[in-house]
Coordinates of C-alpha atoms and ligand atoms in Angstrom, one line a residue:
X19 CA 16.2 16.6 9.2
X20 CA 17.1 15.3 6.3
X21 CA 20.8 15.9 6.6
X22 CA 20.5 12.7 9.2
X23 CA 19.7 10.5 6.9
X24 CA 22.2 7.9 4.8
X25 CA 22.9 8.4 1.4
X26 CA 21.0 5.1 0.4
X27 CA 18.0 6.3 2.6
X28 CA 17.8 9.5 1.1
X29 CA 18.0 8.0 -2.5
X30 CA 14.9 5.3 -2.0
X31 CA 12.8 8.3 0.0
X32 CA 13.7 10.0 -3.1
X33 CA 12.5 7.2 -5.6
X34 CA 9.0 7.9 -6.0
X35 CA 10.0 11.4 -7.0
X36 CA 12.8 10.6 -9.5
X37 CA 9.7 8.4 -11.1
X38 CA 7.7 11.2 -11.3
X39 CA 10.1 13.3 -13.0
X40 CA 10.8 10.4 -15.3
X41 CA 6.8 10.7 -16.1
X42 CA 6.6 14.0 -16.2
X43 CA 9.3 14.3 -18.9
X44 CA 7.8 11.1 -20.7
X45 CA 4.2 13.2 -20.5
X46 CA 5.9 16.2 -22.8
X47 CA 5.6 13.4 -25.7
X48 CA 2.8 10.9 -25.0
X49 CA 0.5 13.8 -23.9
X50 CA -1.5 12.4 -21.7
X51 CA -5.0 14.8 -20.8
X52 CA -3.8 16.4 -17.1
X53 CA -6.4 15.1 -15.1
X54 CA -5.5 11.0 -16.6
X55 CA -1.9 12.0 -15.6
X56 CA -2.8 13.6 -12.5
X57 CA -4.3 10.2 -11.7
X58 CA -1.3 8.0 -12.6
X59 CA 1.0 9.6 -10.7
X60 CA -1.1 8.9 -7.5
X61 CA -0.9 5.3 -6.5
X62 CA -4.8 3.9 -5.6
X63 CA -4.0 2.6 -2.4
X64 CA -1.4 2.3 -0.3
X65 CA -1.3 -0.1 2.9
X66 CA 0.2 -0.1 6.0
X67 CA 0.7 -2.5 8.9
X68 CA 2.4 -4.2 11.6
X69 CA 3.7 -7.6 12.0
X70 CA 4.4 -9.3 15.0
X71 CA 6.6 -12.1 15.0
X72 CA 8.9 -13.7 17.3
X73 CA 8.1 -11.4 20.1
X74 CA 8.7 -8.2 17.8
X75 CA 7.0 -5.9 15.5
X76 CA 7.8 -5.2 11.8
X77 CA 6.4 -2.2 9.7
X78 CA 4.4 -3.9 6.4
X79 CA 3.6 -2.5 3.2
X80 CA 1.6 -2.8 0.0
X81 CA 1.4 -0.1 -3.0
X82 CA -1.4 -0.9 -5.2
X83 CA -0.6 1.6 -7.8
X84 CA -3.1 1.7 -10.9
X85 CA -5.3 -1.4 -12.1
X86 CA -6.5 -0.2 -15.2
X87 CA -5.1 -2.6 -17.1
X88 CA -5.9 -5.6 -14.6
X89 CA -5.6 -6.9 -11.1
X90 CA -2.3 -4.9 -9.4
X91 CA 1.3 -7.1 -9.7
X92 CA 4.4 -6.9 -8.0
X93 CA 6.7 -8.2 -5.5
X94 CA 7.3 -8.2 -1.9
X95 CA 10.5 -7.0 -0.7
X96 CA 12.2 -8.1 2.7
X97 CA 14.7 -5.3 3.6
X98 CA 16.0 -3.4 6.4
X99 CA 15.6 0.1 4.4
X100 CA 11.8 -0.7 2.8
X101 CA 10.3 2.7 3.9
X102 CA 6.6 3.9 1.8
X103 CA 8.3 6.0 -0.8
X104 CA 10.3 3.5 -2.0
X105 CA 7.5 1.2 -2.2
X106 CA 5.5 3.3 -3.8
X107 CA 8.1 4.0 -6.4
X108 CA 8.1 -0.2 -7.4
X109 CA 4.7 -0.3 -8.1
X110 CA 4.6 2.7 -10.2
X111 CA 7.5 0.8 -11.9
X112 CA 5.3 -2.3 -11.9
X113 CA 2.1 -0.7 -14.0
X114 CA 4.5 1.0 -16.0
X115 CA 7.0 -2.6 -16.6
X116 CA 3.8 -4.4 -16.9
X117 CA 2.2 -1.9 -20.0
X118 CA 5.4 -1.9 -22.1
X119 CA 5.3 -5.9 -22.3
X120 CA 1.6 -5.3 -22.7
X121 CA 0.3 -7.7 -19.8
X122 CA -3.2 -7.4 -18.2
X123 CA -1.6 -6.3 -15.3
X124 CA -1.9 -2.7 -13.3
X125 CA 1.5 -2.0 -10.6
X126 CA 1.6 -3.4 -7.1
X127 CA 4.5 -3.6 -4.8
X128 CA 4.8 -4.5 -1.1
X129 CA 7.8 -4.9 1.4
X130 CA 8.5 -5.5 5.4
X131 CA 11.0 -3.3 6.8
X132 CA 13.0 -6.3 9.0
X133 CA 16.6 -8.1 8.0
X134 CA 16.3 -10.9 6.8
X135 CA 19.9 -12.2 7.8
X136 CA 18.8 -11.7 11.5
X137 CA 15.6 -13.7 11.1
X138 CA 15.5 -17.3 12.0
X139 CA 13.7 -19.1 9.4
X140 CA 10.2 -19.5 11.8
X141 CA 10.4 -15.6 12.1
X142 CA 10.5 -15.5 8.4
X143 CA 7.7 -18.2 8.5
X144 CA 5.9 -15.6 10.8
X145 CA 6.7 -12.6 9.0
X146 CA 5.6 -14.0 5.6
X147 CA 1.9 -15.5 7.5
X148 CA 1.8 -12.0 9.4
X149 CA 2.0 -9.9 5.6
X150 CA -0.6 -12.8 4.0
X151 CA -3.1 -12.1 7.3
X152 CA -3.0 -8.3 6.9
X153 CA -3.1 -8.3 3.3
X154 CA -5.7 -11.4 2.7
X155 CA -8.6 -9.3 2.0
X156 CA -6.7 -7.2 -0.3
X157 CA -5.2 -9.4 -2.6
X158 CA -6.2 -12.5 -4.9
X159 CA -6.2 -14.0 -8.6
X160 CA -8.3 -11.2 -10.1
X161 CA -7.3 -8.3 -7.3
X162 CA -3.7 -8.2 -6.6
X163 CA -1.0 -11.2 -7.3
X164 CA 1.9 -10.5 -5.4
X165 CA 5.8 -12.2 -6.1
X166 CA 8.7 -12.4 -4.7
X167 CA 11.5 -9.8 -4.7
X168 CA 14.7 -8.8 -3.0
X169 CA 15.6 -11.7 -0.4
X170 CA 11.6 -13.7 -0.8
X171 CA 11.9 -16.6 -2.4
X172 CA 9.4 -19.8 -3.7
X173 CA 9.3 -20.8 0.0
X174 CA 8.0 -17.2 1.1
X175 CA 5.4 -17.5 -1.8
X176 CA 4.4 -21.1 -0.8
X177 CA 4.0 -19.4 3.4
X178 CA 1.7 -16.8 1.9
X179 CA -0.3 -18.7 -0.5
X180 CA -0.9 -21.2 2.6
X181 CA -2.0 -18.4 5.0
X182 CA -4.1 -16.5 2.5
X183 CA -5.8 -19.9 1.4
X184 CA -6.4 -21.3 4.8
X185 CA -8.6 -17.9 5.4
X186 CA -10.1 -17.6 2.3
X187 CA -11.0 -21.5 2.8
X188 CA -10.3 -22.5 -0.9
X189 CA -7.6 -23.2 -3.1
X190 CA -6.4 -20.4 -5.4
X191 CA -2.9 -21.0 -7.1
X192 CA -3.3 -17.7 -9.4
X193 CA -3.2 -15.6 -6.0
X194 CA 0.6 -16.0 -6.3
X195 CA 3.2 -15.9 -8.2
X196 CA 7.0 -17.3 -8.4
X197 CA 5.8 -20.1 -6.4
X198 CA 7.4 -23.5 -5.9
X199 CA 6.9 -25.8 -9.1
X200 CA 5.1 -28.2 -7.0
X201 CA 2.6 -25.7 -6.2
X202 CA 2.1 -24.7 -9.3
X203 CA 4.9 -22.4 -10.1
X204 CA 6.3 -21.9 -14.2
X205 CA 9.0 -24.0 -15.5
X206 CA 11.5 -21.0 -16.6
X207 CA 10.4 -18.6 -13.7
X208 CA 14.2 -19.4 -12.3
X209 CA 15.4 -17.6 -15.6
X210 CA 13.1 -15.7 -17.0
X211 CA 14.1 -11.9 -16.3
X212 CA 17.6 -12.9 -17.7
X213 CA 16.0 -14.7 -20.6
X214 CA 13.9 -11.6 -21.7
X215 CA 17.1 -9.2 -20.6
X216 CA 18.8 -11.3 -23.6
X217 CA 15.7 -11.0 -25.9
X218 CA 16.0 -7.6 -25.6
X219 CA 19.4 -7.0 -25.7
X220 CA 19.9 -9.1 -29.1
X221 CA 16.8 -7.2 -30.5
X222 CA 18.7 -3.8 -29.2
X223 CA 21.8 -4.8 -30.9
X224 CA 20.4 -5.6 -34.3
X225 CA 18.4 -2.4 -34.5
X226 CA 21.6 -0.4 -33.6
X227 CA 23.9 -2.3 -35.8
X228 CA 26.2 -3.1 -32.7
X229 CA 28.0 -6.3 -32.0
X230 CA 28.0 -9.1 -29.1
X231 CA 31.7 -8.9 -27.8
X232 CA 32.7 -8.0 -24.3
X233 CA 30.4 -7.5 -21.2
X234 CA 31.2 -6.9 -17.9
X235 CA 27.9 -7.5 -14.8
X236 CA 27.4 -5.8 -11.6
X237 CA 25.8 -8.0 -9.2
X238 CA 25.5 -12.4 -10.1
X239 CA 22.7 -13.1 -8.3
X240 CA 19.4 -14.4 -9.3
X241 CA 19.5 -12.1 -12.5
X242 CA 23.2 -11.6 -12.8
X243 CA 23.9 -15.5 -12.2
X244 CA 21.4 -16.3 -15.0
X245 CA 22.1 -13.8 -17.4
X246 CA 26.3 -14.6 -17.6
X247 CA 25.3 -18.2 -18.5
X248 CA 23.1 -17.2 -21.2
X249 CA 25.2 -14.2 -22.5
X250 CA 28.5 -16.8 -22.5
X251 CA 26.2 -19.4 -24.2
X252 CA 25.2 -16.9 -27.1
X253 CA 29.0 -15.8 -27.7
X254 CA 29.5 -12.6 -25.8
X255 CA 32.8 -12.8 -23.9
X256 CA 32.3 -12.0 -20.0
X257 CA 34.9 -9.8 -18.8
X258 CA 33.8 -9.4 -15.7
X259 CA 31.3 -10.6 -12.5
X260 CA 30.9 -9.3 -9.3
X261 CA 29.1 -9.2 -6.2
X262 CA 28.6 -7.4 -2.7
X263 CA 32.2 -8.3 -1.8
X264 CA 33.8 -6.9 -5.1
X265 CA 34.8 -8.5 -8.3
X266 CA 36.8 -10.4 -11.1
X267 CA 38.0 -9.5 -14.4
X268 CA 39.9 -11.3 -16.9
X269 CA 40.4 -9.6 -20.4
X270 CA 40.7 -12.8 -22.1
X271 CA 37.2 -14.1 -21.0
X272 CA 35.9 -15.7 -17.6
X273 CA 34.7 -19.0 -17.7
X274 CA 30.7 -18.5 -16.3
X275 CA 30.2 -22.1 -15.1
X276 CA 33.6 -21.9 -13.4
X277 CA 33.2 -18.3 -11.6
X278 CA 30.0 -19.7 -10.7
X279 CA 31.1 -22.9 -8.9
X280 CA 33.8 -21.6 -7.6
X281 CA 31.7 -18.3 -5.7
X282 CA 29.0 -21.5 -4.7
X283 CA 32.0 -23.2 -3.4
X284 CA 33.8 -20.8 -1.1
X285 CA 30.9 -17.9 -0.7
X286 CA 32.9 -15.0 -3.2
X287 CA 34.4 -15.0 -6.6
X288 CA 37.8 -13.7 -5.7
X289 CA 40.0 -16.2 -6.3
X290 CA 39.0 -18.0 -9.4
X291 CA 42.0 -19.0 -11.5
X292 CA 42.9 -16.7 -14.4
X293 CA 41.3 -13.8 -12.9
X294 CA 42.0 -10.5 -11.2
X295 CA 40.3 -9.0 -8.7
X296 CA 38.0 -5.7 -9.4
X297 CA 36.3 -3.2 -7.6
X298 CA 32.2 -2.7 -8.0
X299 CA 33.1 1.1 -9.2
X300 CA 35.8 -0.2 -11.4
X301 CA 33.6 -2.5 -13.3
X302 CA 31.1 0.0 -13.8
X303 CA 34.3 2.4 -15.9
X304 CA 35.1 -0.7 -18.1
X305 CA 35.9 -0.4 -21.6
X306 CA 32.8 -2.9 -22.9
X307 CA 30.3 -3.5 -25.2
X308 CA 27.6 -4.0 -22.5
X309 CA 27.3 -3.6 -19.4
X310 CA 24.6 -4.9 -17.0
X311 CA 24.3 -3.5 -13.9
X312 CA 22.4 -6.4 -12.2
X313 CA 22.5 -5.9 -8.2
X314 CA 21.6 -2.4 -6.8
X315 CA 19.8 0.6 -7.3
X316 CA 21.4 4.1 -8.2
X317 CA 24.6 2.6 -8.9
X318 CA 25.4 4.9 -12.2
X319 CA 25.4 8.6 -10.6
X320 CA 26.1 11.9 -12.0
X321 CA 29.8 11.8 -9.9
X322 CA 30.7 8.5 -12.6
X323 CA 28.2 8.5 -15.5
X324 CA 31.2 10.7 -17.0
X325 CA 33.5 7.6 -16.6
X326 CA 30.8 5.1 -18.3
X327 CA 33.0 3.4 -21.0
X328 CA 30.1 0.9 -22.1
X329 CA 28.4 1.3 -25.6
X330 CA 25.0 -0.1 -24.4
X331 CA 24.1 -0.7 -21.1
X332 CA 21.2 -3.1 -20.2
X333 CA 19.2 -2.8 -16.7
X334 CA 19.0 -5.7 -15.5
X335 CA 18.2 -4.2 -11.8
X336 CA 15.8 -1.9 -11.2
X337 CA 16.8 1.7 -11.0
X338 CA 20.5 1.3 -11.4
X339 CA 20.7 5.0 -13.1
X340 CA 20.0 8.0 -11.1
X341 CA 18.0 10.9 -13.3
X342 CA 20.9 13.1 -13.2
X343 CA 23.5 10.3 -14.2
X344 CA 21.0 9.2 -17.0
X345 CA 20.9 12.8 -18.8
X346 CA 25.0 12.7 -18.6
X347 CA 24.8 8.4 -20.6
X348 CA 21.8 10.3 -23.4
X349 CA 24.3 13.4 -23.8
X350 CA 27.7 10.7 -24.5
X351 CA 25.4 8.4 -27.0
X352 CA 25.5 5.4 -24.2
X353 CA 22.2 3.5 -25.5
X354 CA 20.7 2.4 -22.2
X355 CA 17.5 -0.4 -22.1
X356 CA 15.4 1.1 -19.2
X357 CA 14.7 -1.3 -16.5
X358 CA 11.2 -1.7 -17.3
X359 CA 11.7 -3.0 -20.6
X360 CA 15.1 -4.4 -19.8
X361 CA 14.2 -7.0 -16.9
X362 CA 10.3 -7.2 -17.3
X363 CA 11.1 -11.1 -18.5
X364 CA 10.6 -12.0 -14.6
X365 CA 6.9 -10.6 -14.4
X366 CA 6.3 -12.0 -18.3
X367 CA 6.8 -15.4 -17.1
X368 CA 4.7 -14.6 -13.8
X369 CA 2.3 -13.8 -16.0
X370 CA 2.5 -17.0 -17.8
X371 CA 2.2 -18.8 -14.7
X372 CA -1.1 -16.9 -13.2
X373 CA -2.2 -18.2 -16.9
X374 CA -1.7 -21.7 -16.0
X375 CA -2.8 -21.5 -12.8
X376 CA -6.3 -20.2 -13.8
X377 CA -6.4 -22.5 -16.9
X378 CA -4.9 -25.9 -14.3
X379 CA -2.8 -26.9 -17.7
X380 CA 1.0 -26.0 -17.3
X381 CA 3.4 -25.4 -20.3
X382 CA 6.5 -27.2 -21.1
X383 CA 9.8 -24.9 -20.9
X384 CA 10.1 -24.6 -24.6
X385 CA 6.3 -23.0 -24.9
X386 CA 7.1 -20.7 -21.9
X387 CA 10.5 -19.4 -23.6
X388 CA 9.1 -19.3 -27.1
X389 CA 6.2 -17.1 -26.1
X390 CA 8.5 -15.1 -23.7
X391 CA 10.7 -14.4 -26.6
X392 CA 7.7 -13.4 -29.0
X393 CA 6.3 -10.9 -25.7
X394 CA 10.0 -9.6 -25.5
X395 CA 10.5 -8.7 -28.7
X396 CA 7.0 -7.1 -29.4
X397 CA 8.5 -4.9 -26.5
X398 CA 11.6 -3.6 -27.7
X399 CA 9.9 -2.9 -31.2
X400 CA 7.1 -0.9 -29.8
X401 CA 10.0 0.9 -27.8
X402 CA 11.9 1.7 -30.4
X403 CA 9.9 2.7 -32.7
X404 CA 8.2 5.3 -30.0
X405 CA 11.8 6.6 -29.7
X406 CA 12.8 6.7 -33.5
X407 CA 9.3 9.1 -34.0
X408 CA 9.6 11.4 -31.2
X409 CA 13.7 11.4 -31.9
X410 CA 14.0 10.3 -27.6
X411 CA 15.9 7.6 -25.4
X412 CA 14.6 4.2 -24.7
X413 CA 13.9 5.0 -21.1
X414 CA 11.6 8.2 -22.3
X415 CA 9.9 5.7 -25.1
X416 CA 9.3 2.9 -22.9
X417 CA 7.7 5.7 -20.5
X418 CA 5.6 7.1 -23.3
X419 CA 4.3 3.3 -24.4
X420 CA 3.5 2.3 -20.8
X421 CA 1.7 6.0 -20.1
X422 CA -0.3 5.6 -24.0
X423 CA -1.5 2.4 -22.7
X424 CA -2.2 2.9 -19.4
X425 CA -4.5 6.2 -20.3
X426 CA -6.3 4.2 -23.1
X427 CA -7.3 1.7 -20.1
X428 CA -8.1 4.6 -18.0
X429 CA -10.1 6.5 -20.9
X430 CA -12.1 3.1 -21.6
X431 CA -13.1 2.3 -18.6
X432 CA -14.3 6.3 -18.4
X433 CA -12.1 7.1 -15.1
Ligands
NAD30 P1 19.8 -11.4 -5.6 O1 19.6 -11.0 -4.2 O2 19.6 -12.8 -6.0 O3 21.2 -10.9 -6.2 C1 21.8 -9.6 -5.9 C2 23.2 -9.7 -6.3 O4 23.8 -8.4 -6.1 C3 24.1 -10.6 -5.4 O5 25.1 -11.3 -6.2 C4 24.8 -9.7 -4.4 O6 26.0 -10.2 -3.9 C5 25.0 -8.5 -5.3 N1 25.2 -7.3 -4.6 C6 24.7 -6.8 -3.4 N2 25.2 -5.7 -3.1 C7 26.1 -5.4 -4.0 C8 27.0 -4.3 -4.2 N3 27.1 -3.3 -3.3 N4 27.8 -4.3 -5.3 C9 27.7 -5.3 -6.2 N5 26.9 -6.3 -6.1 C10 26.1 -6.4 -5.0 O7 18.7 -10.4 -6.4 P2 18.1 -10.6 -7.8 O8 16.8 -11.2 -7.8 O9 19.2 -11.1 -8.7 O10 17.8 -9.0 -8.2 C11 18.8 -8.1 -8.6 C12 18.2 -6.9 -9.2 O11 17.3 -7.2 -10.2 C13 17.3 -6.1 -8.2 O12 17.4 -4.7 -8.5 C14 15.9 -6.6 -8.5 O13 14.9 -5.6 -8.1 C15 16.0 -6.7 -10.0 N6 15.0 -7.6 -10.6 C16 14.9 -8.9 -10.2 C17 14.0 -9.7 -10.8 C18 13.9 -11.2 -10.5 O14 13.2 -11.9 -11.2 N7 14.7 -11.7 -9.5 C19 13.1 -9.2 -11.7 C20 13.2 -7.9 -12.1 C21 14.1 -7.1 -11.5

């Protein structure tokens, strides 16, 4: 059976047991009692539905993983290949993410299996009131605050906050995050897993006595878009961008703003001036300082971790590094900032906007960044010292922080 599937199927059905493994090994330090780890590993509740919109039916999801530590939090996800395992995978992510920035959130995760490039806008309108109806009594402020994710946006976070407040009967901003500013979204939302990837990285780089220089990105979307403009602004020189359609590189330094414009401007940033054109694997084998894979998951494998030429690579996306590819990077000295301490900026700031939403006093940009940066940098400090006592990675400390944490919660609350 298996043998029919894709590649990229078989890798997300996969997920939720590479993030097991990654547990498990994290367990050998943080020594978490079996029957507390036992629990973490299975999510609390996992729910499944259909959707009908525009005359057709769509599988829906949501994970609600482990709320410990608070109400579940986590995106929704609109893709073609959303099946349960991968799901459930997120939203262990999510309580894991959400423990190493130390936020009173537990892991949540949702998703509709439908292509979003095939659905008109009012399907997508339907699709996003169909999840909210199916998920209403499920979710809220103090429950489960779900987010947007891969292709949801402010506008499919203004559709469910609509739907779920017209049958709860009362208004309730905190219900939802990564909403539109008008509805009460956070100044800095737009940036903030970029913003914290840079806190981190600057942190990373002072602790390991490495310097800025070159950087080439996978992937300038949302995160990848965001993160060039700040990494160009703070001195790094950007040797390379890509996206689905393949890549630039220019030795000498690309202009962000420019490569930018230019991919805005024609759809794809082959053909900026000054600039050659790159393959997605090529970038990956560059001979950088940093490299930020920023698009897809299970991009760095065991057939090119070998190749990896990058000092330090920062994960921006989540799961970029299969298991196997990631004992290869630990062997060659490659540092690698896991993605749950490496993006968690984005859910930081969704934090800080649930915060303003239940206290109905919003924050100017400079307050949301300056306690971003002090959240981020508690972070990587926690991490790294977990990984200087038990002599381990980043990715197995920021596992054995986010399991401590989450079993303390567990232990408290005697479950
Ligand atoms: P996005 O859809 O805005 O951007 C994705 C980018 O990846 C696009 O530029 C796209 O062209 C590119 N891409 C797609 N296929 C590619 C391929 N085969 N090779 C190279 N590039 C390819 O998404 P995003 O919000 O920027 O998210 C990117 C990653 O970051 C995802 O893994 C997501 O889960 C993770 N993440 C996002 C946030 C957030 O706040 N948006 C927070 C945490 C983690």
């Amino acid at each position: 059976m298996l043998k029919y599937l894709s590649a990229d199927v078989l890798a997300m059905a996969n997920a939720f047991e590479h993030a097991l493994k990654n547990l498990a090994s994290a367990n050998k330090y943080a020594k978490i009692p079996a029957d507390i780890f036992g629990k973490i590993c299975v999510p609390e509740h996992v729910h499944q539905f259909t959707i009908s919109a525009g005359g057709k039916k769509y599988q829906g999801y949501r994970v609600q993983h482990n709320a410990a530590r608070g109400p579940y939090k986590g995106g929704i996800r609109y893709h073609p290949q959303v099946e349960i395992n991968e799901v459930k995978a997120l939203a262990t992510w999510m309580s894991l993410k959400c423990a190493v920035v130390d936020i009173p959130y537990g892991g949540g995760k949702g998703g509709v299996a439908c292509d979003p490039k095939k659905l008109s806008e009012k399907d997508k309108e339907a699709v996003s009131r169909g999840w909210a109806k199916a998920m209403a009594p499920h979710i809220g402020a103090w429950k489960d605050v779900p987010a947007p994710d891969v292709n949801t946006d402010s506008q499919t976070m203004a559709w469910i906050l609509d739907e779920y407040e017209k049958i709860t009967g009362r208004h309730e901003p905190a219900a939802i995050t990564g909403k539109p500013i008008e509805l009460g979204g956070s100044l800095g939302r737009d940036k903030a897993t970029s913003q914290g990837g840079w806190f981190v990285l600057r942190e990373a780089l002072k602790a390991n006595k490495l310097k800025k220089g070159t950087i080439a990105i996978q992937g300038v979307g949302n995160v990848g878009g965001w993160l060039a403009e700040i990494l160009h602004k703070e001195g790094f020189r950007i040797v390379a961008l890509s996206d689905s359609r393949g890549g630039i590189y220019s030795s000498a330094g690309i202009d962000v703003h420019k490569a930018l414009m230019h991919k805005q401007a024609k759809g794809t940033l082959q053909g900026l001036a000054g600039t050659k054109l790159i393959s997605n694997e090529a970038l990956l084998e560059l001979p950088v300082d940093v490299l930020a894979p920023s698009a897809l998951e299970n991009v760095i494998t065991k057939d090119n971790a070998k190749n990896i030429k990058a000092k330090l690579v920062l994960e921006m996306a989540n799961g970029p590094t299969t298991p196997e590819a990631d004992a290869i990077l630990d062997k060659k000295g490659v540092l690698v900032i896991p993605d749950i301490l490496a993006n968690a900026g984005g859910v930081t700031v969704s934090y800080f906007e649930w915060a303003q939403n239940l206290s109905g006093y919003s924050w100017d940009l400079g307050e949301v960044d300056q306690k971003l940066e002090r959240q981020m940098t508690r972070a990587f400090t926690a991490v790294h010292e977990t990984a200087q006592k038990h002599r381990v990675s980043y990715r197995a400390a920021a596992n054995v922080v986010a399991l401590e944490r989450i079993a303390k919660a567990m232990q408290l609350r005697g479950r």
